[in-house]
Short mmCIF file of C-alpha atoms and ligand atoms in Angstrom, two decimals:
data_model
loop_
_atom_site.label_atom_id
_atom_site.label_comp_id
_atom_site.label_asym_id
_atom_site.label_seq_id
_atom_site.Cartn_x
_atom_site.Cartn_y
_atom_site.Cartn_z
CA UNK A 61 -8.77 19.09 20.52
CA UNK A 62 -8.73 20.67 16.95
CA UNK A 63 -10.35 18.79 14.42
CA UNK A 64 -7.92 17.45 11.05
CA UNK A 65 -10.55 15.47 9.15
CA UNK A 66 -10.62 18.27 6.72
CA UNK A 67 -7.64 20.52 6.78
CA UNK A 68 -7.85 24.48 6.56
CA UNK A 69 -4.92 26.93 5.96
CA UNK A 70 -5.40 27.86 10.09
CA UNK A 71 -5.42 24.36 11.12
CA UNK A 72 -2.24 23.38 8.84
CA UNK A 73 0.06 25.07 11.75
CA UNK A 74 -1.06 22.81 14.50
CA UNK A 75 -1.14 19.71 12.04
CA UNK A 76 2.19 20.14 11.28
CA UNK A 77 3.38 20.86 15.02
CA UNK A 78 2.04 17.28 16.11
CA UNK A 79 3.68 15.22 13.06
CA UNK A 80 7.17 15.20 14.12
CA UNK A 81 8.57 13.83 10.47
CA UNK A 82 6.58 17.02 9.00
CA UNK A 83 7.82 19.74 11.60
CA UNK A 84 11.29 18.57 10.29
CA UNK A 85 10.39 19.69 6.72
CA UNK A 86 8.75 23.08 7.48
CA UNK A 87 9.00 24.85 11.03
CA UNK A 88 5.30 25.00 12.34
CA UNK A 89 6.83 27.96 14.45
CA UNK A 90 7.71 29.95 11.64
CA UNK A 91 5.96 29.77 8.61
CA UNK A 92 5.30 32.38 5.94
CA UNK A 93 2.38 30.94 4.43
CA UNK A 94 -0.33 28.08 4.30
CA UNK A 95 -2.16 28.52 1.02
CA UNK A 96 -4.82 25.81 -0.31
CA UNK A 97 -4.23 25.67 -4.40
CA UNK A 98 -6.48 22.49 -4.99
CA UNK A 99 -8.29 23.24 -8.19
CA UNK A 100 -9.14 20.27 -8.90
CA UNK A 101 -12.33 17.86 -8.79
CA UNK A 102 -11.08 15.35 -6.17
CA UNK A 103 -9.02 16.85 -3.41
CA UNK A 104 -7.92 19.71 -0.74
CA UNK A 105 -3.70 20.45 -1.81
CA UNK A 106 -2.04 22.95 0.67
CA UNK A 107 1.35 24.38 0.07
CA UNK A 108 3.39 25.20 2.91
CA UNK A 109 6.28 27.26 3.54
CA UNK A 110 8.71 28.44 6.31
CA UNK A 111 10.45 31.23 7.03
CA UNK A 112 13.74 29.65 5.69
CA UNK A 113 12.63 28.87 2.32
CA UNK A 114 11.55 24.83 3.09
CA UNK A 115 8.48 23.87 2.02
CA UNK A 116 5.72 20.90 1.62
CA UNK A 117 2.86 20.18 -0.17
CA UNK A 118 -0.28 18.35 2.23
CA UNK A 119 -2.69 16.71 -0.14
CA UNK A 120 -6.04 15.87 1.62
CA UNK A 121 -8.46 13.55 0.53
CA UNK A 122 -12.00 14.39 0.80
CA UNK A 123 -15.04 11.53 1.04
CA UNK A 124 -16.19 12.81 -1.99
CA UNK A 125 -15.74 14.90 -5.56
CA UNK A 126 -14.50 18.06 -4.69
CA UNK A 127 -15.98 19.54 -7.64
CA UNK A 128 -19.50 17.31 -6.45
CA UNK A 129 -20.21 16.80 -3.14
CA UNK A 130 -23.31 14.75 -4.05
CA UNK A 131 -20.20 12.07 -5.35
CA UNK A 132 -18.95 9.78 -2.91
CA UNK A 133 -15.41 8.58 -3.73
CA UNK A 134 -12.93 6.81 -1.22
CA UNK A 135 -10.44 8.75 0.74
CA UNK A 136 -7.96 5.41 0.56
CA UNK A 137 -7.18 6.89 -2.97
CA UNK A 138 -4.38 8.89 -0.83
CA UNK A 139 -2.68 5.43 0.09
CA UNK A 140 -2.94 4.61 -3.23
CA UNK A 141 -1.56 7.07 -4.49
CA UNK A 142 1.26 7.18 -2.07
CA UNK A 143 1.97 3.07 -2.72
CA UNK A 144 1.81 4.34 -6.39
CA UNK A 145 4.34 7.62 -6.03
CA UNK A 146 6.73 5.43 -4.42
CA UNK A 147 6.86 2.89 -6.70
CA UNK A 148 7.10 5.27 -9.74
CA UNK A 149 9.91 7.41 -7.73
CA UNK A 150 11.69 3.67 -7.45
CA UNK A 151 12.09 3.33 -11.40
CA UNK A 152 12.06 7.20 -12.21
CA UNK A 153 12.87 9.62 -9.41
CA UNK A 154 13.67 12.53 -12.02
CA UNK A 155 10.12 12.82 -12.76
CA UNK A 156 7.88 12.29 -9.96
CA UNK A 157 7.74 14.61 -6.41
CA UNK A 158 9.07 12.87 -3.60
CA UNK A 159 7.12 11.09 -1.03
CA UNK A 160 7.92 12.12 2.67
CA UNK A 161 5.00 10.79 4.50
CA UNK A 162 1.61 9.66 4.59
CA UNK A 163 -1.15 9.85 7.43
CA UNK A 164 -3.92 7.22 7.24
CA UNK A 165 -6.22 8.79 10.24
CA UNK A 166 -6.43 11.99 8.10
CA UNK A 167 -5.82 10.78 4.50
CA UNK A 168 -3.09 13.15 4.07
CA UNK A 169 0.20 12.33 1.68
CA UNK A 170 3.18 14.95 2.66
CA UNK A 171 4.91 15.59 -0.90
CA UNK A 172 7.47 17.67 -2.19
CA UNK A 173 6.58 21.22 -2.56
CA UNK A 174 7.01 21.79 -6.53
CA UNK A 175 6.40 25.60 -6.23
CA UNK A 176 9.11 26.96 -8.25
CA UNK A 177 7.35 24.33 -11.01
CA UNK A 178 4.19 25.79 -13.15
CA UNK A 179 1.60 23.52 -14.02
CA UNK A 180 2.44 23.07 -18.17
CA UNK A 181 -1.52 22.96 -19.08
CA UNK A 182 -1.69 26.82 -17.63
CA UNK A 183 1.80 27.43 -19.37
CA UNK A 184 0.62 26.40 -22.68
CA UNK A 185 -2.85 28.59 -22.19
CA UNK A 186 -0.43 31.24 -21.80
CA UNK A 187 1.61 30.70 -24.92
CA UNK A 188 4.49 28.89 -23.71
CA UNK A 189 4.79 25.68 -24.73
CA UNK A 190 7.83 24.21 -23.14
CA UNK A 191 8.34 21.74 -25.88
CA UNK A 192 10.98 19.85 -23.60
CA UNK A 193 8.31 18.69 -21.62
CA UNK A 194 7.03 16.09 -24.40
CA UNK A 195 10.07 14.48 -24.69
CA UNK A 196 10.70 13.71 -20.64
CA UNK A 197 7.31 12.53 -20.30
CA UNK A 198 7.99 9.97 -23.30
CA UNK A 199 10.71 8.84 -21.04
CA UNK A 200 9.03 8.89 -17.84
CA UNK A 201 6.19 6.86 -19.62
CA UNK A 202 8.92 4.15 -20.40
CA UNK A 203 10.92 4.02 -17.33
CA UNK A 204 7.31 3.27 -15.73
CA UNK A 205 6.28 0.86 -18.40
CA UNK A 206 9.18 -1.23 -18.41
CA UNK A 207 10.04 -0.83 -14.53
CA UNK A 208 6.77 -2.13 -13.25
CA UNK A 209 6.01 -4.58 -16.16
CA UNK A 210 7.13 -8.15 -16.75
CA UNK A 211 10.41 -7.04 -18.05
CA UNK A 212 11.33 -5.28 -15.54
CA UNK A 213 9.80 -7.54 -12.99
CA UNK A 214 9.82 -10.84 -11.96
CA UNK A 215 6.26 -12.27 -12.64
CA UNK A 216 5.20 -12.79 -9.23
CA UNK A 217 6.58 -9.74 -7.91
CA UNK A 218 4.63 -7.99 -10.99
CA UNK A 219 1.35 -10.04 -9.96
CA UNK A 220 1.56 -8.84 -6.36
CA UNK A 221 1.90 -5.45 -7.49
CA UNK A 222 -1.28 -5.45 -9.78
CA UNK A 223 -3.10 -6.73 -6.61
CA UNK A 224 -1.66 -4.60 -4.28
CA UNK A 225 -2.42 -1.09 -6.38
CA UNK A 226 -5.89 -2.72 -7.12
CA UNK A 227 -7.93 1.00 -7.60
CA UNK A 228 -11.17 -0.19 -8.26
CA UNK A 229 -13.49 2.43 -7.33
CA UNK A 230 -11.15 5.49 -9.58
CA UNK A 231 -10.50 2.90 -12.49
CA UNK A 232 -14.68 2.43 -12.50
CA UNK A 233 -14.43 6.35 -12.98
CA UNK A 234 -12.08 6.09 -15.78
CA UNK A 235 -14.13 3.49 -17.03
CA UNK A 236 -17.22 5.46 -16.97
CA UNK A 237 -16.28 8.74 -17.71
CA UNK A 238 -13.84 8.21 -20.52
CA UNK A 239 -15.01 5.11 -22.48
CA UNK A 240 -19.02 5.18 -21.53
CA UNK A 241 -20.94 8.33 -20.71
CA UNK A 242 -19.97 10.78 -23.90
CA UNK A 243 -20.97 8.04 -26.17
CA UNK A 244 -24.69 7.94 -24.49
CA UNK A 245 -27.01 10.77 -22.94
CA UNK A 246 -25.54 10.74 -19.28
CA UNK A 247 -26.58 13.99 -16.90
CA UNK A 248 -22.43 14.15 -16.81
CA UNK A 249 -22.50 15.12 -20.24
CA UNK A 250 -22.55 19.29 -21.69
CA UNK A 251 -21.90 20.77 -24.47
CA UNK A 252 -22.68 23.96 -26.14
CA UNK A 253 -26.16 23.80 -28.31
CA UNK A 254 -23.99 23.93 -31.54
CA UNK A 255 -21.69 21.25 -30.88
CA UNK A 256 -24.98 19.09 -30.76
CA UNK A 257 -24.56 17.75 -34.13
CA UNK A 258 -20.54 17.16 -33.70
CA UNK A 259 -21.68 14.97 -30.31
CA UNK A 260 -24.71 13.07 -32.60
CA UNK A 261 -21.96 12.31 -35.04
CA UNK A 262 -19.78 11.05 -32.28
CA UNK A 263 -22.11 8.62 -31.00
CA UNK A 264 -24.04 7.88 -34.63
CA UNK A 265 -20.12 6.57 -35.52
CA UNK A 266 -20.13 2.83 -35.63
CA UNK A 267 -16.53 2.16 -36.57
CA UNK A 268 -15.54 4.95 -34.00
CA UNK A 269 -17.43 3.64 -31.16
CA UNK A 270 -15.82 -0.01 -32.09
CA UNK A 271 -12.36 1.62 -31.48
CA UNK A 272 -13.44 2.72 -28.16
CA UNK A 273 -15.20 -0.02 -26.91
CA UNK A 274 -12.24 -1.83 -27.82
CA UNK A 275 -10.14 0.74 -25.87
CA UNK A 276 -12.23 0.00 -22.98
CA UNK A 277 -12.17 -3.60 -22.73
CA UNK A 278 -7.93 -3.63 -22.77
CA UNK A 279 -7.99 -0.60 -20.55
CA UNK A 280 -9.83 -3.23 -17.87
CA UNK A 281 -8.09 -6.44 -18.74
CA UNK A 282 -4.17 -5.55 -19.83
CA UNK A 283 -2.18 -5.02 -17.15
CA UNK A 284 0.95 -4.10 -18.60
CA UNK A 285 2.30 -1.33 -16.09
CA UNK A 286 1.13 0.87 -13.25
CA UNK A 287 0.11 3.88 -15.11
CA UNK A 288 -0.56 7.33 -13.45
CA UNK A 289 -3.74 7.17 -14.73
CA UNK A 290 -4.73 10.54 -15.55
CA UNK A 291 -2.00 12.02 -17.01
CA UNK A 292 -3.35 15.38 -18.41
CA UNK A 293 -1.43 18.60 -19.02
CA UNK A 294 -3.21 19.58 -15.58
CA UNK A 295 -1.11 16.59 -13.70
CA UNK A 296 2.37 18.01 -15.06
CA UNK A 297 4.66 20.50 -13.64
CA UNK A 298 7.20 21.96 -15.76
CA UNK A 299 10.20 24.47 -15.35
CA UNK A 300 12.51 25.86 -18.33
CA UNK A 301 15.24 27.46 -15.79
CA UNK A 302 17.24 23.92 -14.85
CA UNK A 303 14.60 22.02 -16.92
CA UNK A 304 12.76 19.81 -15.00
CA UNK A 305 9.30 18.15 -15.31
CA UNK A 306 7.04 16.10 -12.46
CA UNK A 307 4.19 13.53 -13.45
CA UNK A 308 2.02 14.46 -10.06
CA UNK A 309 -1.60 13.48 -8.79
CA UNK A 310 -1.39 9.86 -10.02
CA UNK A 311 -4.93 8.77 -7.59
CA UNK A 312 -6.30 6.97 -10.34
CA UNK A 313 -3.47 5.05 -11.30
CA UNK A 314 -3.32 1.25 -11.80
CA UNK A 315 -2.02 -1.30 -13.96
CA UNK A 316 -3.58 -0.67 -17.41
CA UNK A 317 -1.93 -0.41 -21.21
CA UNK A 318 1.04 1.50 -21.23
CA UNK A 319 -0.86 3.90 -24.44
CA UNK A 320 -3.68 5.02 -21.84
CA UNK A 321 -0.87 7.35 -20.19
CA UNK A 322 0.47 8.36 -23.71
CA UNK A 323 -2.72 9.10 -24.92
CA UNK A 324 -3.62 11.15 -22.22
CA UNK A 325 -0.59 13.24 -22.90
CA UNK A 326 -1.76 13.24 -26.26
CA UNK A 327 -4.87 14.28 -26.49
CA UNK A 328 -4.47 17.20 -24.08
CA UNK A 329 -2.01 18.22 -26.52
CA UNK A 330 -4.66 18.11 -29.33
CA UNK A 331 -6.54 20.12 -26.83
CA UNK A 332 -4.03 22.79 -26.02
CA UNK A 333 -3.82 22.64 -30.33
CA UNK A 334 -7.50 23.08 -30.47
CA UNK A 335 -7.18 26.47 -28.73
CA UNK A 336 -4.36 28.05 -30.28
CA UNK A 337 -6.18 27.69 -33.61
CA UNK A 338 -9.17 28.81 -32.00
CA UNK A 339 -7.37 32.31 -30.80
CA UNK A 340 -6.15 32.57 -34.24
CA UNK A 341 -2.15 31.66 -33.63
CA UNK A 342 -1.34 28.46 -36.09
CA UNK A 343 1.62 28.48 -35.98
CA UNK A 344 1.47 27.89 -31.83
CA UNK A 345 -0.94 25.31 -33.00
CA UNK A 346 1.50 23.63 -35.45
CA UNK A 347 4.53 24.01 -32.82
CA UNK A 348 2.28 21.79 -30.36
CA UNK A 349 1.10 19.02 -32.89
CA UNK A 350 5.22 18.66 -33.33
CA UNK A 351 4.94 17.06 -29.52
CA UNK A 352 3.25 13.87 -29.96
CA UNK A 353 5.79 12.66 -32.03
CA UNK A 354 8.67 13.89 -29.68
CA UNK A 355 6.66 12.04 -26.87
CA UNK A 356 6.51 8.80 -28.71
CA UNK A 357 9.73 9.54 -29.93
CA UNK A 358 11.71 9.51 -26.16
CA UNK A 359 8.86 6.60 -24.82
CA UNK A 360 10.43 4.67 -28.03
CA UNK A 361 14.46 5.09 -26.82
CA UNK A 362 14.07 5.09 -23.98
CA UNK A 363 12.31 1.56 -23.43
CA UNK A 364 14.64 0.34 -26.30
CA UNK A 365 17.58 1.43 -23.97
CA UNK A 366 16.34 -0.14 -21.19
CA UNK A 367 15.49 -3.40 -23.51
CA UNK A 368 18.94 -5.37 -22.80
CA UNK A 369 17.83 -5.32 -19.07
CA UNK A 370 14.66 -7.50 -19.87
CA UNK A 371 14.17 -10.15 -17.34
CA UNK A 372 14.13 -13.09 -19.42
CA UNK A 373 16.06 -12.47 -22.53
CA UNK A 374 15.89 -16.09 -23.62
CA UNK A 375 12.04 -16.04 -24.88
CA UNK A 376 11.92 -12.49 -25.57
CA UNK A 377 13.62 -11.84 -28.51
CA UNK A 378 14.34 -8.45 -30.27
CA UNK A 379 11.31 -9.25 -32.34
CA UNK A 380 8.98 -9.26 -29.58
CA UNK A 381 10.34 -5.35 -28.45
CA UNK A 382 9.51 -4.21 -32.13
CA UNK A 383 5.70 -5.88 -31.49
CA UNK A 384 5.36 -4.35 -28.20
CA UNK A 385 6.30 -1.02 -29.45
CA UNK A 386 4.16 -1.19 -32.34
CA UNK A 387 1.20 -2.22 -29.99
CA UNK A 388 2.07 0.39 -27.69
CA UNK A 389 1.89 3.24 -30.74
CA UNK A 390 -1.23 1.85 -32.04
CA UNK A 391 -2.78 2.24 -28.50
CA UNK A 392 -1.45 5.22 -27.98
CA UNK A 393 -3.66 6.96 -30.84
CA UNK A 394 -6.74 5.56 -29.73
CA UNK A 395 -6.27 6.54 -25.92
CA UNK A 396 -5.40 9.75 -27.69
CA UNK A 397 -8.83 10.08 -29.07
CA UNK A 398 -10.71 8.65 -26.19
CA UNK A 399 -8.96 11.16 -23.30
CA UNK A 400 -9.63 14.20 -26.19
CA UNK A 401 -13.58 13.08 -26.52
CA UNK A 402 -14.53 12.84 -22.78
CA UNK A 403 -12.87 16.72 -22.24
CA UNK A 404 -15.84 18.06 -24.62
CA UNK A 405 -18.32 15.88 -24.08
CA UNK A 406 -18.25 14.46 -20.97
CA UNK A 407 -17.69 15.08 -16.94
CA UNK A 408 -14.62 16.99 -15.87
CA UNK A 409 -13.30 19.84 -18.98
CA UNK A 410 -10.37 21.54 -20.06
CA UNK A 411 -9.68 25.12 -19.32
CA UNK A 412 -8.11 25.39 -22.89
CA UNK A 413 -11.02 25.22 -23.89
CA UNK A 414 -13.77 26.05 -21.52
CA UNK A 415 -12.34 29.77 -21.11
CA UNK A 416 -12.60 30.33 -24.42
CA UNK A 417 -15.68 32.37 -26.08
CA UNK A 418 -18.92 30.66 -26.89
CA UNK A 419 -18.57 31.13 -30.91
CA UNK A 420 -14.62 29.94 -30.43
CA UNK A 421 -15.26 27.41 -28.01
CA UNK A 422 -17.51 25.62 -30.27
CA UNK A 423 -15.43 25.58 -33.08
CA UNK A 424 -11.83 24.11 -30.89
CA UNK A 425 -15.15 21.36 -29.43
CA UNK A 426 -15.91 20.25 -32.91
CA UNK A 427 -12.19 20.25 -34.41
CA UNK A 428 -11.29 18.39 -31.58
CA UNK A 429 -14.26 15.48 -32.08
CA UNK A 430 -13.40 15.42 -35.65
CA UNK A 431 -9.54 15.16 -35.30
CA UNK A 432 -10.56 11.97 -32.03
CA UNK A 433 -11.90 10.49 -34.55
CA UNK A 434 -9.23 10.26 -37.18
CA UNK A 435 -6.71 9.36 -34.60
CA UNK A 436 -9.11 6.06 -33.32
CA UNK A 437 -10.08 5.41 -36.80
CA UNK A 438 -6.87 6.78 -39.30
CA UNK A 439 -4.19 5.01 -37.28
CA UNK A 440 -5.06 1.70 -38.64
CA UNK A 441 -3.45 3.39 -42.16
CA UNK A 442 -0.46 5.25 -40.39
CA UNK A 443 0.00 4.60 -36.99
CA UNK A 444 2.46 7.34 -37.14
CA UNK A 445 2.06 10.49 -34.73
CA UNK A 446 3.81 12.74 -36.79
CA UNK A 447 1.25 11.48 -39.53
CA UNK A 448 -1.41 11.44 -37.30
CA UNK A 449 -0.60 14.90 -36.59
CA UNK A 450 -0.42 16.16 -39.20
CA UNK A 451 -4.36 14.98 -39.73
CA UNK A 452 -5.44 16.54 -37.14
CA UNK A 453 -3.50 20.10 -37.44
CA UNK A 454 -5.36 19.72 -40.93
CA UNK A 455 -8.95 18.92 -38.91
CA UNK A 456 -8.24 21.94 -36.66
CA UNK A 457 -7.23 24.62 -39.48
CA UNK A 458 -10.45 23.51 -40.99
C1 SR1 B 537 -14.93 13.18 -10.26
S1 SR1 B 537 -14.12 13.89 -11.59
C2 SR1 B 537 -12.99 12.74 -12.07
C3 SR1 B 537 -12.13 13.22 -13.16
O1 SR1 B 537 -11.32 14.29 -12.72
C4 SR1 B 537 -9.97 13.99 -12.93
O2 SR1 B 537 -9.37 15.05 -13.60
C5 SR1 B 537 -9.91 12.73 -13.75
O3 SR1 B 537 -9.63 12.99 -15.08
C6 SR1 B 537 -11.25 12.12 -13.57
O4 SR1 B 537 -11.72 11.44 -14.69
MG1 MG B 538 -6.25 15.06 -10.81
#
């Protein structure tokens, strides 16, 4: 009997033969291709299509890092992250795949195959920026935020929900990886021998490493939604013909601070910044630093249109949207800075800027460290992300 515990592109056919829901999706008889895509650290992701043009997408999660063997992590993450697809699909189906299946004995979620989608972080290292994109994840941040928080659920059905997506083991990750290890020496940590003074400055910075630690301790005890939880440019599909974009791998999601999931947006943006400066195109730069703003922009009206739905209106008065707005912005910025710090310091980098050259790549490292830190420290004075922006385009052009 064939073996599934890990999947391969020849045992996908049989797989798929002996799950009847699947083998309605894709014809096991006939397909034209089985081709594994994962490139990322955690998991196996095979897309699979038929002769007729249907596909699927079989995510398999391995016992450990993909990208470290030596790392132990659990496979239940692919439950997780199916409770967690559903339940964003629920408030936001325009923005998330679909969920057809999921297979506990083999940790494998059946999703929808997003293939005529391009993954945005490889679009903008490419030059295309697909400014759209900003603006529906703003939106998809909000229908989230407000669909799986108090006012958009009753208390107790909220409460069950943070206990029932408890992610423990990824969140630790988070925890360790974002708001810990590139503030100390850690063997997780690299950097290029010149960016050794930017990293000493990092970690010599006592009113930056307040911000953080601050960061970290809400991150672990606000749970105002059920964020994705990693939601970098490498977690995004977009598509200009019929415009869409998907929020996708959400395993380390869990109720957190609704800025986290901004500020990962963010600060990949800074990122994607950091390069086009670095290959000399500014104005690409510029053009990207206009998409924080339009992100924060759509999260704004969109949670202010869903606002009259509140559960509750009587004790949450139009006064408390403007506060949780404003706290949400001010997080955002720091989250922002965190998520932009551990992709040059720490475990787990950026292509945008890993592939570029030595003497450029340590130039877009130290821009982006220096323009982290205005964003944790400067958004006390203007919370603003066009302001904050334009900070760092200034930081970068430096
Ligand atoms: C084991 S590496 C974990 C990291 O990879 C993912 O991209 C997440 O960002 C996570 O922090
Ligand atoms: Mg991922």
């Amino acid at each position: 009997m064939t073996d599934f515990t890990f999947l391969t592109p020849e045992t996908v056919p049989e797989y798929l033969a002996q799950n009847a829901a699947l083998a309605e999706l894709v014809d096991p008889s006939d397909l034209e291709s089985v081709a594994e895509i994962g490139d990322g650290n955690m998991n196996l992701v095979f897309v699979v299509r038929d002769r007729l043009g249907h596909g699927v997408v079989l995510k398999q999660s391995l016992p450990h890092a993909r990208s470290d063997p030596g790392w132990p992590i659990t496979r239940d993450r692919s439950r997780r992250e199916a409770v967690l697809l559903t339940e964003h699909f629920r408030v936001d189906s325009e923005h998330v795949p679909a969920v057809y299946s999921f297979d506990a004995d083999h940790s494998v979620l059946a999703i929808e195959d997003l293939s005529d989608h391009s993954v945005w972080r490889g679009e903008l290292i490419a030059g295309r920026v697909h400014d759209y994109a900003a603006a529906e994840l703003g939106r998809y941040v909000a229908r989230v935020g407000f669909g799986t928080g108090i006012f958009g659920l009753p208390v107790p059905d909220k409460r069950g929900l943070v206990a029932s997506t408890n992610n423990a083991e990824l969140t630790e990750i988070t925890e360790d990886l974002v708001f810990s290890e590139p503030y100390v020496e850690h063997e997780h940590n690299s950097f290029l021998p010149g960016n050794a003074p930017d990293v000493a400055a990092i970690r010599a910075d006592r009113a930056l490493v307040r911000e953080i630690g601050n960061a970290k301790i809400a991150f672990i005890d606000n749970t105002q939604a059920l964020l994705h939880g990693d939601l970098h440019t490498g977690s995004v599909f977009v598509r200009s013909e019929g415009q869409s974009v998907r929020a996708f791998d959400p395993e380390f999601g869990a109720y957190g601070p609704i800025g986290f999931d901004l500020g990962a947006v963010w600060a990949n943006l800074v990122l994607a910044a950091a390069r086009a400066e670095a290959v000399g195109e500014p104005k690409r730069a510029a053009q990207i630093l206009t998409l924080p703003a339009a992100l924060l922009d759509a999260f704004d009206a969109e949670y202010r249109r869903l606002w009259p739905s509140r559960i509750d209106p009587r004790v949450y008065p139009d006064e408390v949207l403007e506060d949780v707005l404003a706290g949400i912005r001010l997080d955002s910025a720091v989250y922002a800075a965190a998520k932009t710090i551990r992709r040059i310091i720490g475990f787990a980098k950026v292509a945008d800027i890993e592939t570029l050259d030595p003497e450029a790549r340590e130039g877009a490292a130290r821009g982006a460290l220096r323009a982290a830190r205005a964003l944790a420290v400067e958004r006390h004075d203007d919370p603003s992300p066009a302001a904050l922006s334009i900070r760092v385009g200034a930081i970068l052009a430096e």
